[in-house]
Coordinates of C-alpha atoms in Angstrom, one line a residue:
Chain A
X124 CA 90.4 131.2 67.3
X125 CA 92.1 128.6 69.5
X126 CA 90.6 127.8 72.9
X127 CA 92.3 125.5 75.3
X128 CA 90.4 124.0 78.3
X129 CA 91.6 121.3 80.6
X130 CA 89.9 117.9 80.6
X131 CA 91.4 117.0 84.0
X132 CA 88.9 115.5 86.5
X133 CA 89.2 118.5 88.8
X134 CA 88.5 120.9 86.0
X135 CA 85.5 118.8 84.9
X136 CA 84.2 118.7 88.5
X137 CA 84.4 122.5 88.5
X138 CA 82.4 122.7 85.2
X139 CA 85.0 122.6 82.4
X140 CA 82.8 120.5 80.1
X141 CA 80.0 123.0 80.3
X142 CA 82.3 125.9 79.6
X143 CA 83.7 124.0 76.6
X144 CA 80.2 123.5 75.3
X145 CA 79.4 127.2 75.8
X146 CA 82.4 128.2 73.7
X147 CA 81.5 125.6 71.0
X148 CA 78.0 127.1 70.7
X149 CA 79.2 130.7 70.8
X150 CA 82.0 130.2 68.3
X151 CA 81.3 127.2 66.1
X152 CA 84.5 127.8 64.0
X153 CA 86.8 127.9 67.0
X154 CA 89.2 125.0 67.6
X155 CA 88.5 123.8 71.2
X156 CA 91.5 121.8 72.4
X157 CA 91.3 119.8 75.6
X158 CA 94.6 119.9 77.4
X159 CA 96.0 118.8 80.7
X160 CA 95.6 121.1 83.8
X161 CA 98.2 123.7 84.7
X162 CA 97.5 122.8 88.3
X163 CA 96.2 126.3 89.4
X164 CA 93.0 124.8 90.9
X165 CA 91.5 128.0 92.2
X166 CA 91.3 129.2 88.6
X167 CA 89.6 126.1 87.2
X168 CA 87.9 126.0 84.8
X169 CA 90.8 127.9 83.3
X170 CA 90.4 128.8 79.6
X171 CA 93.1 130.1 77.2
X172 CA 91.8 132.1 74.3
X173 CA 94.6 132.6 71.8
X174 CA 97.1 132.4 74.5
X175 CA 95.4 134.6 77.0
X176 CA 94.2 132.9 80.2
X177 CA 90.9 133.4 82.0
X178 CA 89.7 131.8 85.2
X179 CA 87.7 130.6 87.0
X180 CA 85.2 130.6 84.0
X181 CA 81.5 129.8 84.2
X182 CA 79.4 129.2 81.0
X183 CA 77.8 132.6 81.6
X184 CA 81.2 134.4 81.3
X185 CA 81.7 133.2 77.7
X186 CA 80.1 136.2 76.0
X187 CA 82.1 138.7 78.1
X188 CA 85.3 136.9 77.3
X189 CA 84.6 136.9 73.6
X190 CA 83.7 140.6 73.7
X191 CA 87.0 141.4 75.5
X192 CA 85.1 142.5 78.6
X193 CA 86.2 139.9 81.1
X194 CA 89.2 141.8 82.6
X195 CA 88.3 140.6 86.1
X196 CA 88.9 137.0 85.0
X197 CA 91.9 137.7 82.8
X198 CA 95.3 136.4 84.0
X199 CA 97.2 137.1 80.8
X200 CA 99.9 134.6 79.7
X201 CA 99.4 131.5 81.9
X202 CA 103.0 130.4 81.8
X203 CA 104.1 133.8 83.2
X204 CA 101.7 133.6 86.1
X205 CA 103.7 133.8 89.4
X206 CA 102.3 130.5 90.6
X207 CA 103.7 128.8 87.5
X208 CA 106.8 130.9 87.0
X209 CA 108.1 130.1 90.5
X210 CA 108.0 126.4 89.9
X211 CA 110.6 124.0 88.7
X212 CA 108.6 121.6 86.6
X213 CA 110.5 118.5 85.6
X214 CA 107.9 115.7 86.2
X215 CA 105.1 118.1 85.3
X216 CA 106.9 119.8 82.5
X217 CA 103.9 119.2 80.1
X218 CA 101.2 120.2 82.6
X219 CA 98.8 122.6 80.8
X220 CA 100.7 122.4 77.6
X221 CA 99.8 119.2 75.8
X222 CA 96.8 117.0 74.9
X223 CA 97.1 114.1 77.3
X224 CA 96.4 111.4 74.6
X225 CA 98.3 113.0 71.7
X226 CA 101.4 111.0 70.8
X227 CA 102.3 113.9 68.5
X228 CA 102.3 116.4 71.4
X229 CA 104.2 113.9 73.5
X230 CA 107.0 113.5 70.9
X231 CA 107.1 117.2 70.2
X232 CA 107.7 117.9 73.9
X233 CA 110.6 115.4 74.2
X234 CA 108.7 112.3 74.8
X235 CA 110.4 108.9 74.5
X236 CA 113.9 110.5 74.7
X237 CA 114.4 108.8 78.1
X238 CA 113.4 105.4 76.8
X239 CA 115.6 105.8 73.7
X240 CA 118.6 106.8 75.9
X241 CA 117.9 103.7 78.2
X242 CA 117.9 101.5 75.1
X243 CA 121.2 103.0 73.9
X244 CA 123.1 102.8 77.2
X245 CA 121.6 99.4 78.3
X246 CA 120.2 98.1 81.6
X247 CA 123.2 98.5 83.9
X248 CA 123.9 102.1 82.9
X249 CA 120.2 102.9 83.3
X250 CA 120.1 101.6 86.8
X251 CA 123.3 103.5 87.5
X252 CA 121.7 106.7 86.2
X253 CA 118.6 106.3 88.4
X254 CA 120.9 105.7 91.4
X255 CA 123.1 108.6 90.7
X256 CA 120.1 111.0 90.3
X257 CA 119.4 110.4 94.0
X258 CA 115.7 109.7 93.2
X259 CA 113.8 108.5 96.2
X260 CA 110.4 106.8 96.3
X261 CA 107.8 109.5 96.1
X262 CA 105.0 107.4 97.6
X263 CA 106.1 108.3 101.1
X264 CA 108.8 106.0 102.2
X265 CA 111.6 107.8 100.4
X266 CA 113.6 104.7 99.7
X267 CA 116.3 105.2 97.0
X268 CA 114.8 104.0 93.7
X269 CA 118.1 103.0 92.2
X270 CA 118.8 100.5 95.0
X271 CA 115.4 98.9 94.5
X272 CA 115.9 98.6 90.8
X273 CA 119.5 97.2 91.3
X274 CA 118.1 94.6 93.6
X275 CA 115.5 93.5 91.1
X276 CA 118.0 93.6 88.2
X277 CA 120.3 91.3 90.2
X278 CA 117.5 88.9 91.4
X279 CA 117.2 85.6 89.6
X280 CA 113.7 84.8 88.2
X281 CA 112.2 83.8 84.9
X282 CA 109.5 86.4 85.4
X283 CA 109.9 89.9 86.9
X284 CA 107.3 92.6 87.2
X285 CA 107.1 96.4 87.3
X286 CA 104.2 97.5 89.5
X287 CA 103.1 101.1 89.6
X288 CA 101.4 102.1 92.8
X289 CA 98.6 104.4 91.7
X290 CA 96.5 103.8 94.8
X291 CA 96.7 107.5 95.8
X292 CA 94.4 107.4 98.8
X293 CA 95.9 110.1 100.9
X294 CA 93.6 113.1 101.4
X295 CA 95.3 116.2 100.2
X296 CA 97.1 114.5 97.4
X297 CA 96.3 114.5 93.7
X298 CA 99.6 114.6 91.9
X299 CA 99.4 111.0 90.8
X300 CA 95.9 111.6 89.4
X301 CA 97.0 114.7 87.5
X302 CA 100.0 112.9 86.1
X303 CA 97.9 109.9 84.9
X304 CA 95.2 112.1 83.4
X305 CA 97.5 114.8 82.1
X306 CA 100.6 113.0 80.9
X307 CA 99.9 109.3 80.9
X308 CA 102.7 108.5 78.3
X309 CA 105.2 109.9 80.8
X310 CA 104.3 107.2 83.3
X311 CA 104.2 104.5 80.6
X312 CA 107.7 105.6 79.5
X313 CA 109.0 105.5 83.0
X314 CA 107.6 101.9 83.5
X315 CA 109.1 100.8 80.2
X316 CA 112.5 102.2 81.3
X317 CA 112.2 100.3 84.6
X318 CA 111.3 97.1 82.7
X319 CA 114.3 97.5 80.4
X320 CA 116.6 98.3 83.4
X321 CA 115.6 95.3 85.5
X322 CA 114.7 92.7 82.9
X323 CA 110.9 92.8 83.6
X324 CA 108.6 92.1 80.6
X325 CA 105.3 93.0 82.2
X326 CA 104.0 96.0 84.2
X327 CA 100.8 96.6 86.1
X328 CA 99.3 100.0 87.1
X329 CA 97.1 99.6 90.1
X330 CA 94.7 102.6 90.2
X331 CA 92.1 103.2 92.8
X332 CA 88.5 102.9 91.8
X333 CA 87.8 106.5 92.9
X334 CA 89.8 107.7 89.8
X335 CA 87.6 106.7 86.8
X336 CA 89.0 109.5 84.6
X337 CA 92.6 108.4 85.2
X338 CA 91.7 104.8 84.5
X339 CA 90.1 105.7 81.2
X340 CA 93.1 107.9 80.1
X341 CA 95.6 105.2 81.1
X342 CA 93.8 102.5 79.2
X343 CA 93.6 104.6 76.1
X344 CA 97.3 105.6 76.5
X345 CA 98.5 102.1 77.0
X346 CA 96.8 101.0 73.8
X347 CA 98.3 103.9 71.8
X348 CA 101.8 103.3 73.2
X349 CA 101.9 99.5 72.9
X350 CA 104.1 99.3 69.8
X351 CA 106.5 102.0 71.1
X352 CA 107.2 100.2 74.4
X353 CA 107.1 96.6 73.0
X354 CA 108.2 94.0 74.0
X355 CA 107.3 95.5 77.4
X356 CA 103.6 95.2 78.2
X357 CA 101.4 97.2 80.6
X358 CA 98.1 96.3 82.1
X359 CA 95.9 98.7 84.0
X360 CA 94.1 97.3 87.1
X361 CA 91.4 98.9 89.2
X362 CA 91.3 98.7 93.0
X363 CA 88.1 98.2 95.0
X364 CA 88.1 100.9 97.6
X365 CA 90.6 99.8 100.2
X366 CA 92.9 102.6 101.5
X367 CA 95.4 100.0 102.8
X368 CA 96.1 98.8 99.3
X369 CA 98.3 101.8 98.9
X370 CA 100.8 99.9 101.1
X371 CA 103.0 98.0 98.7
X372 CA 102.6 94.4 99.9
X373 CA 98.9 94.8 100.4
X374 CA 98.7 96.1 96.8
X375 CA 100.6 93.0 95.6
X376 CA 98.1 90.8 97.4
X377 CA 95.2 92.7 95.8
X378 CA 96.7 92.3 92.3
X379 CA 97.0 88.6 92.9
X380 CA 93.3 88.6 93.7
X381 CA 93.5 88.2 97.4
X382 CA 92.4 90.2 100.4
X383 CA 94.5 93.4 100.6
X384 CA 96.3 92.2 103.7
X385 CA 99.8 93.4 104.4
X386 CA 102.7 90.9 104.1
X387 CA 105.4 90.7 106.7
X388 CA 108.8 91.8 105.3
X389 CA 111.2 90.2 104.5
X390 CA 111.0 88.9 101.9
X391 CA 111.1 92.2 100.2
X392 CA 109.0 92.6 97.0
X393 CA 112.3 93.1 95.1
X394 CA 113.1 89.5 95.9
X395 CA 109.6 87.9 96.2
X396 CA 106.9 90.3 95.1
X397 CA 104.0 89.8 92.7
X398 CA 103.2 86.1 92.3
X399 CA 106.4 85.4 94.2
X400 CA 108.6 87.0 91.5
X401 CA 111.1 89.8 91.8
X402 CA 109.1 93.0 91.5
X403 CA 109.9 96.7 91.3
X404 CA 107.0 98.5 93.0
X405 CA 107.2 102.3 92.7
X406 CA 104.8 105.2 93.1
X407 CA 103.5 107.1 90.0
X408 CA 105.7 110.1 90.6
X409 CA 108.8 108.0 91.1
X410 CA 108.3 106.3 87.7
X411 CA 107.3 109.5 86.0
X412 CA 110.5 111.2 87.2
X413 CA 112.6 108.7 85.4
X414 CA 112.2 109.7 81.7
X415 CA 113.5 113.2 82.6
X416 CA 116.4 111.8 84.4
X417 CA 117.4 109.6 81.5
X418 CA 116.9 112.3 78.9
X419 CA 118.7 115.1 80.8
X420 CA 121.2 113.2 82.8
X421 CA 121.3 112.1 86.5
X422 CA 123.5 115.0 87.4
X423 CA 121.0 117.6 86.1
X424 CA 118.4 116.0 88.3
X425 CA 120.6 115.7 91.4
X426 CA 121.6 119.4 91.0
X427 CA 118.1 120.3 92.4
X428 CA 117.3 119.7 96.1
X429 CA 118.9 119.7 99.4
X430 CA 120.7 117.2 101.6
X431 CA 119.7 113.6 100.8
X432 CA 116.5 114.8 99.1
X433 CA 117.5 115.3 95.5
X434 CA 115.5 116.6 92.6
X435 CA 112.0 118.0 92.7
X436 CA 108.8 117.2 94.5
X437 CA 105.4 117.8 93.1
X438 CA 103.8 119.3 96.2
X439 CA 100.1 119.5 96.5
X440 CA 98.4 122.5 98.2
X441 CA 95.0 121.5 99.5
X442 CA 92.3 121.9 102.1
X443 CA 91.4 125.4 103.3
X444 CA 93.9 127.2 101.1
X445 CA 93.4 130.2 98.8
X446 CA 95.7 129.2 96.0
X447 CA 95.4 125.4 96.0
X448 CA 97.0 123.2 93.4
X449 CA 100.1 121.5 92.2
X450 CA 103.4 123.2 93.0
X451 CA 106.5 121.3 91.8
X452 CA 109.7 122.6 93.2
X453 CA 113.2 121.5 94.3
X454 CA 113.3 120.2 97.9
X455 CA 114.2 122.8 100.5
X456 CA 111.4 125.3 100.3
X457 CA 109.9 126.0 103.7
X458 CA 106.5 125.0 104.9
X459 CA 105.7 128.6 105.7
X460 CA 106.6 129.8 102.2
X461 CA 104.4 127.1 100.7
X462 CA 101.3 127.9 102.9
X463 CA 101.6 131.6 103.3
X464 CA 103.3 133.0 100.2
X465 CA 102.6 130.4 97.5
X466 CA 99.3 129.2 98.8
X467 CA 98.2 132.6 100.0
X468 CA 96.9 131.5 103.4
X469 CA 93.4 130.1 103.9
X470 CA 90.5 130.3 101.5
X471 CA 88.2 131.3 104.4
X472 CA 90.5 134.3 105.1
X473 CA 90.8 133.2 108.8
X474 CA 94.2 132.6 110.3
X475 CA 96.0 129.3 109.6
X476 CA 95.9 127.1 112.7
X477 CA 97.2 123.7 111.7
X478 CA 98.7 122.1 108.6
X479 CA 98.7 118.4 108.0
X480 CA 101.6 117.3 105.9
X481 CA 101.8 113.8 104.2
X482 CA 98.2 112.6 104.2
X483 CA 96.1 111.0 106.9
X484 CA 99.2 109.4 108.5
X485 CA 101.1 112.7 108.6
X486 CA 101.6 115.0 111.5
X487 CA 99.6 118.2 112.2
X488 CA 102.0 121.2 112.3
X489 CA 101.4 124.5 114.1
X490 CA 102.7 127.8 112.7
X491 CA 105.8 127.3 114.9
X492 CA 106.9 124.6 112.5
X493 CA 106.7 126.9 109.4
X494 CA 110.5 127.2 109.2
X495 CA 110.8 123.5 108.4
X496 CA 112.3 122.9 105.0
X497 CA 110.4 120.5 102.7
X498 CA 112.9 117.6 102.8
X499 CA 112.6 114.0 104.0
X500 CA 115.1 114.4 106.9
X501 CA 113.9 117.9 108.0
X502 CA 110.4 116.7 108.4
X503 CA 111.5 113.6 110.3
X504 CA 113.3 116.0 112.6
X505 CA 110.1 117.9 113.2
X506 CA 108.4 114.7 114.2
X507 CA 106.5 114.5 110.9
X508 CA 106.8 113.2 107.4
X509 CA 106.4 114.6 103.9
X510 CA 104.7 111.4 102.7
X511 CA 103.4 111.8 99.2
X512 CA 103.8 115.6 99.4
X513 CA 100.2 116.6 100.3
X514 CA 99.7 119.7 102.5
X515 CA 96.2 120.2 104.0
X516 CA 95.6 123.6 105.6
X517 CA 93.0 124.2 108.4
X518 CA 91.9 127.5 109.7
X519 CA 91.3 128.5 113.4
X520 CA 87.9 126.8 113.4
X521 CA 89.4 123.4 113.5
X522 CA 89.0 121.2 116.6
X523 CA 92.2 119.3 116.9
X524 CA 90.7 116.7 119.3
X525 CA 88.2 115.8 116.6
X526 CA 91.1 115.5 114.1
X527 CA 93.0 113.2 116.4
X528 CA 89.8 111.2 116.8
X529 CA 89.3 111.0 113.0
X530 CA 92.8 109.6 112.5
X531 CA 92.0 106.7 114.8
X532 CA 88.6 106.2 113.3
X533 CA 90.1 106.2 109.8
X534 CA 92.7 103.7 110.9
X535 CA 90.1 101.5 112.5
X536 CA 87.9 101.5 109.3
X537 CA 90.8 100.9 106.9
X538 CA 93.0 98.5 108.9
X539 CA 93.5 95.3 107.0
X540 CA 93.3 93.4 110.3
X541 CA 96.5 91.5 110.0
X542 CA 98.3 92.9 113.0
X543 CA 96.9 93.5 116.5
X544 CA 98.4 97.0 117.3
X545 CA 96.6 98.5 114.2
X546 CA 93.4 96.4 114.3
X547 CA 92.7 96.7 118.0
X548 CA 94.8 99.7 118.9
X549 CA 93.0 102.0 116.5
X550 CA 89.6 101.0 118.0
X551 CA 90.7 101.4 121.6
X552 CA 92.4 104.7 120.6
X553 CA 89.1 105.9 119.1
X554 CA 87.2 105.0 122.3
X555 CA 89.8 106.7 124.5
X556 CA 89.7 109.9 122.5
X557 CA 85.9 109.9 122.7
X558 CA 86.4 109.8 126.5
X559 CA 88.8 112.7 126.4
X560 CA 86.4 114.7 124.2
X561 CA 83.6 114.0 126.7
X562 CA 85.9 115.3 129.4
X563 CA 86.3 112.0 131.3
X564 CA 89.6 111.9 133.3
X565 CA 91.4 113.8 130.5
X566 CA 95.0 113.7 131.8
X567 CA 94.8 110.0 132.5
X568 CA 93.3 109.2 129.2
X569 CA 95.8 111.4 127.3
X570 CA 98.6 109.4 129.0
X571 CA 96.8 106.2 128.0
X572 CA 96.4 107.2 124.3
X573 CA 100.1 108.3 124.2
X574 CA 101.2 104.9 125.4
X575 CA 98.9 103.2 123.0
X576 CA 100.4 105.3 120.2
X577 CA 103.9 104.1 121.1
X578 CA 102.7 100.5 120.8
X579 CA 101.1 101.1 117.5
X580 CA 104.1 103.0 116.2
X581 CA 106.6 100.2 117.0
X582 CA 104.4 97.1 116.8
X583 CA 102.4 97.6 113.6
X584 CA 103.3 95.7 110.5
X585 CA 102.9 98.7 108.1
X586 CA 102.6 102.4 107.9
X587 CA 98.8 102.5 108.5
X588 CA 99.0 101.4 112.2
X589 CA 102.6 102.6 112.5
X590 CA 102.0 106.2 111.4
X591 CA 98.5 106.9 112.7
X592 CA 100.2 108.0 115.9
X593 CA 101.7 111.0 113.9
X594 CA 98.5 112.9 113.5
X595 CA 97.2 111.9 117.0
X596 CA 100.4 112.7 119.0
X597 CA 101.2 115.9 117.1
X598 CA 97.6 117.1 117.7
X599 CA 98.0 116.4 121.5
X600 CA 101.5 117.9 121.6
X601 CA 101.0 121.1 119.6
X602 CA 97.3 121.8 120.5
X603 CA 96.9 120.7 124.1
X604 CA 94.2 123.3 124.7
X605 CA 91.8 121.3 122.5
X606 CA 92.1 118.2 124.7
X607 CA 90.1 117.6 127.9
X608 CA 87.9 120.6 128.3
Chain B
X299 CA 69.4 81.4 83.6
X300 CA 70.3 84.8 82.0
X301 CA 72.0 86.1 85.2
X302 CA 74.3 83.1 85.3
X303 CA 75.0 83.3 81.6
X304 CA 76.0 87.0 82.0
X305 CA 78.2 86.0 84.9
X306 CA 79.9 83.3 82.8
X307 CA 80.5 85.9 80.1
X308 CA 82.1 88.3 82.6
X309 CA 84.3 85.5 83.9
X310 CA 85.3 84.4 80.5
X311 CA 86.3 87.9 79.5
X312 CA 89.1 87.7 82.0
X313 CA 90.3 84.2 81.2
X314 CA 94.1 84.0 80.9
X315 CA 94.7 87.0 83.0
X316 CA 97.1 86.8 85.9
X317 CA 95.2 87.2 89.2
X318 CA 91.7 87.6 87.6
X319 CA 89.6 87.7 90.7
X320 CA 89.5 91.5 91.3
X321 CA 88.8 92.4 87.7
X322 CA 86.0 89.8 87.7
X323 CA 84.5 91.1 91.0
X324 CA 84.7 94.7 89.8
X325 CA 82.8 93.8 86.6
X326 CA 80.2 91.8 88.6
X327 CA 79.7 94.6 91.0
X328 CA 79.3 97.1 88.2
X329 CA 76.9 94.9 86.2
X330 CA 74.6 93.7 89.0
X331 CA 75.1 96.3 91.7
X332 CA 76.1 93.6 94.1
X333 CA 78.0 90.4 94.5
X334 CA 75.6 88.0 96.1
X335 CA 76.0 84.5 97.5
X336 CA 75.1 82.6 94.2
X337 CA 77.6 84.8 92.4
X338 CA 80.3 84.0 94.9
X339 CA 79.7 80.3 94.6
X340 CA 79.7 80.5 90.8
X341 CA 82.9 82.6 90.6
X342 CA 84.6 80.3 93.1
X343 CA 83.8 77.2 91.0
X344 CA 85.0 78.9 87.8
X345 CA 88.3 79.9 89.3
X346 CA 88.8 76.7 91.2
X347 CA 88.9 78.6 94.5
X348 CA 87.0 77.8 97.7
X349 CA 83.8 79.7 98.4
X350 CA 85.5 81.0 101.6
X351 CA 88.4 82.5 99.7
X352 CA 86.1 84.4 97.4
X353 CA 83.9 85.5 100.2
X354 CA 87.0 86.7 102.1
X355 CA 88.0 88.9 99.2
X356 CA 84.5 90.2 98.6
X357 CA 84.0 91.2 102.3
X358 CA 87.4 92.9 102.4
X359 CA 86.8 95.6 99.9
X360 CA 84.5 98.6 100.5
X361 CA 83.3 98.7 96.9
X362 CA 81.6 95.4 97.0
X363 CA 78.1 95.0 98.3
X364 CA 76.1 91.9 99.3
X365 CA 72.8 93.4 98.2
X366 CA 72.2 96.3 95.8
X367 CA 71.5 99.7 97.2
X368 CA 67.9 100.6 96.9
X369 CA 68.4 104.3 96.3
X370 CA 70.8 106.3 94.2
X371 CA 74.1 107.0 95.9
X372 CA 75.9 110.3 96.4
X373 CA 79.4 109.7 97.6
X374 CA 80.5 112.7 99.6
X375 CA 84.1 113.1 100.5
X376 CA 84.7 113.2 104.2
X377 CA 88.5 113.1 104.3
X378 CA 90.7 115.8 105.9
X379 CA 91.0 118.2 103.0
X380 CA 87.3 118.3 102.6
X381 CA 86.8 118.5 106.4
X382 CA 89.0 121.6 106.3
X383 CA 86.5 123.1 103.8
X384 CA 83.4 122.3 105.7
X385 CA 82.4 118.8 104.6
X386 CA 81.2 117.7 108.0
X387 CA 78.7 120.5 108.4
X388 CA 77.5 119.9 104.9
X389 CA 77.0 116.2 105.5
X390 CA 75.0 117.0 108.7
X391 CA 72.8 119.6 106.9
X392 CA 72.2 117.2 104.0
X393 CA 71.0 114.2 105.9
X394 CA 67.4 115.3 106.3
X395 CA 67.3 116.7 102.7
X396 CA 68.4 113.4 101.2
X397 CA 66.4 111.1 103.5
X398 CA 64.4 108.6 101.5
X399 CA 65.6 110.0 98.1
X400 CA 69.3 109.2 98.0
X401 CA 71.9 107.5 100.1
X402 CA 74.6 109.9 101.1
X403 CA 77.7 107.7 101.6
X404 CA 81.2 108.7 102.7
X405 CA 84.2 108.4 100.4
X406 CA 87.7 109.1 101.5
X407 CA 89.2 111.2 98.9
X408 CA 88.3 111.9 95.3
X409 CA 91.6 113.6 94.6
X410 CA 90.1 117.1 94.2
X411 CA 91.5 118.3 97.6
X412 CA 91.9 122.0 96.7
X413 CA 88.3 122.6 95.6
X414 CA 86.1 120.7 98.2
X415 CA 83.7 119.8 99.4
X416 CA 83.4 117.2 96.6
X417 CA 81.1 114.4 95.7
X418 CA 80.7 111.7 93.1
X419 CA 77.3 110.8 91.7
X420 CA 77.4 107.9 89.3
X421 CA 80.6 108.6 87.4
X422 CA 80.3 112.3 87.6
X423 CA 82.3 114.5 89.9
X424 CA 81.1 117.7 91.5
X425 CA 83.4 120.2 93.3
X426 CA 82.9 123.4 95.4
X427 CA 79.7 122.1 96.9
X428 CA 77.5 123.9 99.4
X429 CA 74.1 123.0 100.8
X430 CA 72.3 124.6 97.8
X431 CA 74.3 122.8 95.1
X432 CA 74.3 119.5 96.9
X433 CA 70.5 119.7 97.4
X434 CA 70.2 120.4 93.6
X435 CA 72.2 117.2 93.0
X436 CA 69.7 115.3 95.2
X437 CA 66.8 116.9 93.4
X438 CA 68.2 115.8 90.0
X439 CA 68.5 112.1 90.9

């Protein structure tokens, strides 16, 4: 008997280890294999017994499953489940299928083919392939990866670096974490390809301290893969609980051992990045998309998507949603389809009122925006952003004035303090929203906070102060009835 | 003194690293539960930095503390995805239960955003919490 259970942090938080122990006690002869998560989070802990899926499983369900009397938990063939079958999994092709730290599984599922191809075609053709694929930075900014790589490749310097931004601090996002825990070799391969393409010998993965499982998996994977990626070297570094370190220049300062303050640009990191050297800094999902692109061809990747958003995006369905989890699909799917059809509406069963897309710095969208296609430009057109692809659903019980207040409070707490619009603006914004919530001169204070948001948007040094106006202004615009009563 | 010897060992373990300060501070925080003034002076001297530079870094990051926390810590996620699943009401309900036994601190995202409310106790993660299961975590501390 072969039993597969995920060892992803989310599955463990839902009790996967206890379920695995229960199976081990009940069937000592069974092979219990710990694999990555399929990303159907409402079904975790998900268990596959000889290819048949059950979830969510509690230790007490084990006897019924073994007796064939757990029909209410049975989902049949997991790969055929509609949530999985509807996806286009390129970056997450291995999710649910392989053991995260098994080099054997990695090779058997096409691992290292991208790196081999890069070694065959050489640096210039590798950069050209990434450019031709249309891959854009998945961290939020959406900057073309190929242009960044070409800039570093052309830069002169005796040392160059590849830095992976794994400081996934946005609420509603977990794709980086799932990739690092579930398929760490894929990220390592992507970084090795980036090193080869740009002439960098060393890479750093900067992971937030809130992700201890990811850190442990990466450290083990880096040690296992050292000979394969040599002469390229990777070091895993842990953050220290600062949200702003997800901003690329702040992250570089943090890696250097400094306060995580944002740097003014220019110079761009591609010219003067880590320790003043030319540096590629990309998000986990950007780097993890590269092995597929090299192995299958830039054109195959670019065939997916719409407009200037090519390829696929691992979208994360979160918050008050019935079917939460990881949904990788080509750009172009609408917000309504994601929330209502794929996500199944709210977990509470009450109507959806607002959806925040793109993390704490993303806009709140009403149902009226549900026709918006998931695409960088379409979301900009709807006064929002897709950010790192997180979607947080709220039901009708949400108070949007409190959410706007929270956005300012969060910005005030996490501001690095370098620029005034962010450092002071967020504090004044918080106080002004408190007055609005208390019913003090609402119209006047709404006008004041709107003007303040304009200043933050155009005067801040980075996206923290610059994008905090998105949740605030969208809440005021789309849900005026929550302000000033 | 043992404490300073242990500190020297932690610093020495990162010798030769590029940008060693954060790895050292992370280890010191983990080993001693805080980064106090004598530790700051010692680290500064070892890395040839000013005390002010090290203090500036220590005070910037949320993970570092000047004094150890007297009670065990439950880090409850209070970010948007957990708010949407009732984390605010849960935090309010828990405050009296935890009083004197544990510190319930806020964390902004544990990356389990589809199964909240979530919390981290020590290195262990807990999902789908409600007042009953969170109270059980407090009891077990």
